[in-house]
Each structure stands twice: as structure tokens, then as C-alpha cells.
Short mmCIF file of C-alpha atoms in Angstrom, two decimals:
data_model
loop_
_atom_site.label_atom_id
_atom_site.label_comp_id
_atom_site.label_asym_id
_atom_site.label_seq_id
_atom_site.Cartn_x
_atom_site.Cartn_y
_atom_site.Cartn_z
CA MET A 1 -243.07 71.60 -139.59
CA LYS A 2 -239.95 73.23 -141.07
CA SER A 3 -241.67 76.60 -140.89
CA LEU A 4 -242.61 75.95 -137.27
CA ARG A 5 -239.03 75.00 -136.36
CA ARG A 6 -237.75 78.19 -138.05
CA ILE A 7 -240.21 80.27 -135.99
CA ILE A 8 -239.12 78.55 -132.77
CA ARG A 9 -235.42 79.15 -133.59
CA SER A 10 -236.14 82.77 -134.37
CA VAL A 11 -237.93 83.25 -131.03
CA GLN A 12 -235.05 81.54 -129.20
CA GLY A 13 -232.53 83.73 -130.99
CA LEU A 14 -234.48 86.83 -130.09
CA GLY A 15 -234.54 85.70 -126.43
CA ARG A 16 -230.77 85.25 -126.40
CA ALA A 17 -230.23 88.66 -128.01
CA THR A 18 -232.51 90.30 -125.45
CA SER A 19 -230.66 88.53 -122.64
CA ASP A 20 -227.31 89.70 -124.02
CA VAL A 21 -228.55 93.29 -124.13
CA SER A 22 -229.69 93.09 -120.49
CA ILE A 23 -226.31 91.68 -119.44
CA ARG A 24 -223.93 93.68 -121.63
CA GLY A 25 -226.05 96.74 -122.32
CA PRO A 26 -225.68 100.18 -120.72
CA GLN A 27 -225.22 100.01 -116.97
CA SER A 28 -226.85 102.37 -114.50
CA PRO A 29 -224.46 104.79 -112.79
CA PRO A 30 -222.78 103.33 -109.69
CA ALA A 31 -224.17 104.23 -106.30
CA ILE A 32 -221.18 106.16 -104.94
CA GLY A 33 -220.99 106.29 -101.17
CA LEU A 34 -218.82 108.74 -99.22
CA ALA A 35 -217.41 107.61 -95.85
CA LEU A 36 -216.23 110.49 -93.66
CA GLY A 37 -213.95 109.49 -90.79
CA GLY A 38 -213.31 111.18 -87.46
CA GLY A 39 -210.56 113.62 -86.60
CA PHE A 40 -212.00 116.54 -84.59
CA ALA A 41 -210.85 119.87 -86.10
CA ARG A 42 -209.00 117.99 -88.83
CA GLY A 43 -212.49 117.08 -90.12
CA MET A 44 -212.51 120.46 -91.90
CA ALA A 45 -210.65 118.53 -94.63
CA HIS A 46 -213.95 116.76 -95.45
CA ILE A 47 -215.32 120.10 -96.70
CA GLY A 48 -212.48 120.34 -99.19
CA VAL A 49 -213.30 116.85 -100.51
CA LEU A 50 -216.96 117.82 -100.90
CA LYS A 51 -216.00 121.05 -102.73
CA VAL A 52 -214.07 119.12 -105.38
CA LEU A 53 -216.74 116.45 -105.83
CA GLU A 54 -219.37 119.16 -106.35
CA GLU A 55 -217.22 121.15 -108.77
CA GLU A 56 -216.49 118.01 -110.83
CA ASN A 57 -220.13 116.85 -110.79
CA ILE A 58 -219.33 113.56 -109.10
CA PRO A 59 -222.70 112.21 -107.93
CA ILE A 60 -222.75 111.17 -104.25
CA ARG A 61 -225.73 108.90 -103.56
CA LEU A 62 -225.00 107.91 -99.96
CA VAL A 63 -223.02 109.32 -97.03
CA ALA A 64 -221.88 107.81 -93.74
CA GLY A 65 -220.10 109.78 -91.02
CA THR A 66 -218.21 109.14 -87.80
CA SER A 67 -217.60 111.88 -85.21
CA VAL A 68 -216.80 115.11 -87.05
CA GLY A 69 -217.54 113.22 -90.25
CA ALA A 70 -221.09 112.71 -88.94
CA LEU A 71 -221.41 116.44 -88.27
CA VAL A 72 -220.13 117.46 -91.72
CA GLY A 73 -222.11 114.70 -93.39
CA ALA A 74 -225.35 115.66 -91.66
CA ALA A 75 -224.93 119.32 -92.65
CA PHE A 76 -224.17 118.41 -96.26
CA CYS A 77 -226.99 115.88 -96.57
CA SER A 78 -229.42 118.36 -95.02
CA GLY A 79 -228.81 120.76 -97.88
CA LEU A 80 -225.79 122.93 -97.01
CA SER A 81 -223.47 123.47 -99.95
CA PRO A 82 -219.66 123.08 -99.57
CA ALA A 83 -219.39 126.87 -99.83
CA GLU A 84 -221.80 127.28 -96.91
CA LEU A 85 -219.91 124.67 -94.92
CA GLU A 86 -216.66 126.52 -95.60
CA ALA A 87 -218.20 129.74 -94.27
CA VAL A 88 -219.30 127.96 -91.08
CA ALA A 89 -215.86 126.41 -90.65
CA SER A 90 -214.19 129.80 -90.81
CA ARG A 91 -215.89 130.94 -87.62
CA VAL A 92 -216.47 127.75 -85.60
CA ARG A 93 -214.36 127.14 -82.51
CA PHE A 94 -214.26 124.56 -79.71
CA ARG A 95 -216.51 126.70 -77.56
CA SER A 96 -219.13 126.72 -80.34
CA PHE A 97 -220.30 123.26 -79.30
CA ALA A 98 -218.44 122.38 -76.06
CA ARG A 99 -218.29 123.63 -72.50
CA TRP A 100 -215.78 122.63 -69.82
CA THR A 101 -217.31 120.94 -66.80
CA LEU A 102 -216.41 118.80 -63.80
CA SER A 103 -217.63 115.23 -63.93
CA ARG A 104 -216.44 111.70 -63.19
CA TYR A 105 -217.16 110.86 -66.84
CA GLY A 106 -215.33 113.60 -68.71
CA PHE A 107 -214.02 117.13 -68.69
CA ALA A 108 -216.44 118.72 -71.16
CA SER A 109 -220.03 118.58 -72.27
CA ASN A 110 -221.13 118.89 -75.89
CA HIS A 111 -224.63 119.97 -74.87
CA ARG A 112 -224.03 123.23 -76.75
CA MET A 113 -223.97 121.14 -79.93
CA ILE A 114 -227.78 120.96 -79.72
CA GLY A 115 -228.10 124.70 -80.36
CA PHE A 116 -225.25 124.60 -82.89
CA LEU A 117 -226.87 121.81 -84.90
CA ASN A 118 -230.34 123.36 -84.65
CA SER A 119 -228.99 126.53 -86.26
CA LEU A 120 -226.87 124.64 -88.80
CA LEU A 121 -229.03 121.80 -90.13
CA LYS A 122 -231.79 122.56 -92.63
CA VAL A 123 -233.82 119.52 -91.52
CA LYS A 124 -234.10 117.69 -88.21
CA THR A 125 -234.72 114.04 -89.14
CA PHE A 126 -232.97 111.44 -91.25
CA GLU A 127 -236.07 110.99 -93.37
CA GLU A 128 -235.97 114.63 -94.51
CA LEU A 129 -232.33 114.54 -95.70
CA ARG A 130 -231.77 115.08 -99.42
CA ILE A 131 -229.08 112.36 -99.43
CA PRO A 132 -229.41 109.18 -97.28
CA LEU A 133 -227.07 109.33 -94.30
CA ALA A 134 -225.73 106.88 -91.71
CA VAL A 135 -224.35 108.19 -88.40
CA THR A 136 -222.23 105.88 -86.25
CA ALA A 137 -221.76 105.70 -82.51
CA THR A 138 -220.45 103.12 -80.03
CA ASP A 139 -222.44 101.45 -77.26
CA PHE A 140 -220.36 102.14 -74.14
CA SER A 141 -221.67 99.07 -72.26
CA THR A 142 -221.10 96.45 -74.96
CA GLY A 143 -218.58 98.06 -77.30
CA ALA A 144 -220.89 97.31 -80.24
CA GLY A 145 -221.15 99.71 -83.14
CA VAL A 146 -224.46 101.53 -83.50
CA VAL A 147 -225.65 102.92 -86.84
CA PHE A 148 -228.46 105.49 -86.99
CA ARG A 149 -230.39 105.95 -90.24
CA SER A 150 -233.83 107.07 -89.14
CA GLY A 151 -235.56 109.27 -86.62
CA PRO A 152 -234.19 112.44 -84.95
CA LEU A 153 -230.86 113.61 -86.34
CA ILE A 154 -229.28 115.82 -83.67
CA GLU A 155 -228.79 113.34 -80.81
CA PRO A 156 -227.10 110.66 -82.96
CA VAL A 157 -224.70 113.27 -84.31
CA ARG A 158 -223.94 114.46 -80.74
CA ALA A 159 -223.33 110.88 -79.69
CA SER A 160 -221.04 110.23 -82.64
CA CYS A 161 -218.91 113.25 -81.57
CA THR A 162 -218.65 112.21 -77.88
CA TYR A 163 -214.93 111.57 -77.63
CA PRO A 164 -214.32 109.42 -74.52
CA GLY A 165 -212.39 111.05 -71.72
CA MET A 166 -213.14 114.49 -73.07
CA PHE A 167 -216.92 114.56 -73.49
CA LEU A 168 -219.55 113.04 -71.22
CA PRO A 169 -221.27 109.95 -72.67
CA ILE A 170 -224.79 110.54 -74.01
CA LYS A 171 -227.91 108.56 -73.14
CA PHE A 172 -230.08 108.05 -76.21
CA ASP A 173 -232.44 105.38 -77.51
CA GLY A 174 -231.97 103.28 -74.38
CA ARG A 175 -228.17 103.19 -74.64
CA LEU A 176 -225.15 104.99 -73.22
CA LEU A 177 -223.27 106.15 -76.31
CA ILE A 178 -219.77 107.41 -77.07
CA ASP A 179 -217.77 108.39 -80.15
CA GLY A 180 -218.35 106.34 -83.26
CA MET A 181 -214.61 106.22 -83.99
CA LEU A 182 -214.17 103.28 -81.61
CA ALA A 183 -216.49 101.06 -83.67
CA TYR A 184 -216.24 102.66 -87.12
CA ALA A 185 -213.05 104.74 -87.52
CA VAL A 186 -214.12 105.26 -91.16
CA PRO A 187 -217.71 104.07 -91.80
CA THR A 188 -217.27 102.17 -95.04
CA ILE A 189 -219.18 99.06 -93.92
CA PRO A 190 -222.44 100.96 -93.19
CA LEU A 191 -222.27 102.32 -96.73
CA ARG A 192 -222.03 98.81 -98.19
CA GLU A 193 -225.01 97.84 -96.09
CA MET A 194 -226.94 100.82 -97.48
CA GLY A 195 -226.30 99.62 -101.02
CA ALA A 196 -223.25 101.58 -102.16
CA THR A 197 -221.52 99.95 -105.12
CA ARG A 198 -218.49 102.23 -104.93
CA VAL A 199 -217.12 103.54 -101.64
CA LEU A 200 -214.87 106.56 -101.33
CA ALA A 201 -213.36 106.73 -97.85
CA VAL A 202 -211.76 109.81 -96.29
CA HIS A 203 -209.25 108.90 -93.58
CA LEU A 204 -207.85 111.76 -91.52
CA LYS A 205 -204.66 110.04 -90.58
CA GLY A 206 -202.45 112.03 -88.25
CA THR A 207 -200.91 112.06 -84.81
CA TRP A 208 -202.34 114.03 -81.93
CA VAL A 209 -198.91 115.22 -80.78
CA ASN A 210 -196.03 117.11 -82.32
CA SER A 211 -192.30 116.56 -81.91
CA ARG A 212 -192.39 118.25 -78.51
CA GLY A 213 -194.66 115.57 -77.09
CA PRO A 214 -198.18 115.73 -75.62
CA ARG A 215 -199.47 119.02 -74.24
CA HIS A 216 -202.03 117.54 -71.86
CA LEU A 217 -204.19 114.52 -71.06
CA PHE A 218 -206.30 114.85 -74.22
CA ASP A 219 -203.22 114.55 -76.41
CA VAL A 220 -202.26 111.38 -74.56
CA ILE A 221 -205.75 109.86 -74.98
CA GLY A 222 -205.99 110.95 -78.60
CA GLN A 223 -202.58 109.55 -79.52
CA CYS A 224 -203.44 106.20 -77.91
CA PHE A 225 -206.61 105.98 -79.98
CA SER A 226 -204.75 106.95 -83.15
CA ILE A 227 -202.26 104.13 -82.57
CA ALA A 228 -205.01 101.60 -81.86
CA GLN A 229 -206.99 102.60 -84.96
CA GLU A 230 -203.97 102.34 -87.24
CA MET A 231 -203.26 98.86 -85.91
CA ASN A 232 -206.85 97.74 -86.65
CA CYS A 233 -207.77 99.46 -89.91
CA SER A 234 -207.86 96.45 -92.23
CA VAL A 235 -211.63 95.84 -91.88
CA TRP A 236 -212.87 99.25 -92.95
CA ARG A 237 -210.23 99.52 -95.68
CA ALA A 238 -211.40 96.22 -97.18
CA ALA A 239 -214.86 97.72 -97.70
CA ALA A 240 -213.49 100.79 -99.55
CA ASP A 241 -212.74 101.13 -103.25
CA LEU A 242 -210.59 104.20 -102.77
CA VAL A 243 -209.10 105.76 -99.63
CA LEU A 244 -208.21 109.45 -99.52
CA GLU A 245 -205.73 110.57 -96.87
CA PRO A 246 -205.53 114.37 -96.84
CA ASP A 247 -202.28 115.71 -95.41
CA VAL A 248 -203.45 116.78 -91.95
CA SER A 249 -200.25 115.87 -90.17
CA GLY A 250 -198.98 118.59 -87.87
CA TYR A 251 -202.43 119.87 -86.99
CA GLN A 252 -203.77 119.47 -83.45
CA TYR A 253 -207.22 118.14 -82.64
CA ASP A 254 -208.38 121.68 -81.68
CA ASP A 255 -206.79 123.66 -84.56
CA PHE A 256 -210.10 125.14 -85.70
CA GLU A 257 -208.38 128.42 -86.59
CA HIS A 258 -206.58 126.57 -89.39
CA ALA A 259 -209.82 125.69 -91.18
CA ALA A 260 -208.72 127.19 -94.51
CA ASP A 261 -205.54 125.11 -94.60
CA LEU A 262 -207.38 121.93 -93.62
CA ILE A 263 -210.06 122.46 -96.28
CA ARG A 264 -207.30 123.01 -98.81
CA ALA A 265 -205.70 119.69 -97.78
CA GLY A 266 -208.99 117.95 -98.52
CA GLU A 267 -209.19 119.62 -101.94
CA ILE A 268 -205.69 118.47 -102.86
CA ALA A 269 -206.37 114.88 -101.89
CA ALA A 270 -209.67 114.81 -103.78
CA ARG A 271 -208.19 116.27 -106.96
CA ALA A 272 -205.38 113.69 -106.88
CA ALA A 273 -208.05 110.98 -106.83
CA LEU A 274 -210.27 112.38 -109.60
CA PRO A 275 -208.86 110.23 -112.43
CA GLU A 276 -209.69 107.07 -110.52
CA ILE A 277 -213.11 108.33 -109.40
CA ARG A 278 -214.07 109.25 -112.96
CA LYS A 279 -213.37 105.67 -114.02
CA TRP A 280 -216.25 104.59 -111.78
CA LEU A 281 -218.61 106.54 -114.01
CA GLU A 282 -217.31 104.68 -117.09
CA VAL A 283 -216.83 101.10 -115.83
CA PRO A 284 -219.79 98.93 -114.69
CA ALA A 285 -220.12 99.06 -110.90
CA ALA A 286 -219.97 95.23 -110.74
CA ALA A 287 -216.38 95.18 -112.02
CA PRO A 288 -213.82 93.65 -109.64
CA ARG A 289 -212.51 96.19 -107.20
CA LYS A 290 -209.25 96.62 -105.39
CA THR A 291 -208.86 99.13 -102.60
CA GLN A 292 -206.54 102.00 -103.53
CA ARG A 293 -205.05 104.62 -101.31
CA VAL A 294 -204.39 108.23 -102.31
CA ARG A 295 -202.09 110.37 -100.25
CA ALA A 296 -201.62 114.01 -101.19
CA PRO A 297 -198.68 115.63 -99.42
CA GLN A 298 -199.07 119.34 -98.97
CA PRO A 299 -195.82 121.28 -98.45
CA ARG A 300 -196.34 123.96 -95.89
CA PRO A 301 -194.91 125.08 -92.53
CA LEU A 302 -196.35 123.39 -89.48
CA PRO A 303 -198.85 125.53 -87.56
CA ALA A 304 -197.61 127.14 -84.42
CA ASP A 305 -198.44 125.48 -81.08
#
């Protein structure tokens, strides 16, 4: 009997040891998700963030994008490198994907984006992407957020970039859709729903007007949305572990010719955050998190009007 009890205790001890190893043993790398917010031309800063993450071998497992963040995210997840994205950014202009028109619903159409995306993306469906992607839009009729993760890629990206008042709404998948910024200014929540254990958010905070005031109707609309989004940003921030805010102040929504400066702003913000991001690769992903914000001021003269 004594021998039997010793055997039982040994088996029980082995079970506890095995359990301890499973609990305290090596953890799998965290599933890092990258949330790319909207900002029109200022979205070039996202490319700078991607450049630094690639150079530093930070593994991005999931991406979610809103508006220009959806465009950059789709291109990156389809297989374009940050260097290739930078080359595209150097020559893209508003007319590359937009055309002025007369309509009761807006002043421009982004129908040209179909050809632009067809030439840019290396795949045409979500299922073919090398990195899982979520693209956000807003249902115009209900105001509900819409998240696309499967099926055709181009129309959801177009819808996500349909800034109200400027671009005509897009009918897709039985809905009338407009810019994802209204529902998901920075799409951190979709990343959590996709399984991200660490969320890196890129917020392109900035005003749409300079000290001289608005230039036209689009500056007025854009500034109103910027104010509203800043007043209601607590929800998406709560779902982020780290928020990057590249210094894009002073740049207008259509400053595509300043792509190099905007990309540089993204690089600066990402490098400032590297010490914190590297900790994610060392600490178990289940560790308690507290949202942090990284601002990276970039001294430079303001671009000319």
C-alpha cells in the first residue's frame, strides 16, 4: 500500500509540474494588430510606420484600416513592401483616384479608384491577402459601422474612402456606404475581434485648416469631423495598447506633394515607440495592458498653402 501511495503522489506531482510548465512556460509571440486611421493625404504617414516596423522585424499579424488607412493597409497586406508604397506615394495625386462631378450627393467621384486599385493591389480578394485585413465603412442609412473581411477587396476600400460631402456614397453589398471614419476613426475594435492580443493604433491627429482659416467647403466639413472625432475618441483608444500620433499638423487634406515629409513623420513616431513595442515580444501577451500614447513632434517649416 505504501508503494502504491508513493506512486500516486509521484503521478500527482508530475501532473502539477506539467500544469506549471503549461502556465508559466514559454509563451507564443503576441498577435500584434496594426490599426490605421483615416486622414486623406496625411495617411502617407502610415507608410513611414510600416517602414520602421519592417526594418526592426516587428511581426504584424493583423491589419485594420479606415479610409486612407484601408487603402494603405490593403496594398501592404496584398504584398507591396513599404519601399514600393513609398514609390507610389511619391507620384500619387488627388486626380489619381478622384474626378470632380456635379451631383446632389457630393462634388467628386472616386470611381477612378477602381483602376488605381486594380493596378496597385497584387490580389483582388480578402482571402488572397498575405496578412488578414479588416476594412471599415459606415452604413449611411443606419449609421452603423460595417467591417469587411472577406470577398472582393476593391469596393470595400472605395467605400471606406468615401468622405461625405466630397465623394458620392457607394452602393455595395445591399447598402449605401460612406467613409469608415464616422464609425471607426481608428479601427482598433475590429482588430480585437479578429484576435489581436496587442494593438498598435496610428492616429493622424490634425486640423483641416491653418491659421488663415478654411479655404473652402471641404475644409469646413473636414474640420467639423476632426472636432467631433476628438470629442468621441475614448472608445477606440480603450481598445489600443499603444497609440502613435505622427506630427501631421500643418498639412492639408490634399497635400499629396508632401508625401516624403509625411512618411518621415510616420517614421519618427514609430521609432519613438520602438522600446515599448519591443517589450511586447518579451512579456506574455496576457499581461495587463494600459493604453499609452506616443507623440513625436517634428520641427520643420509649415508647408506653403
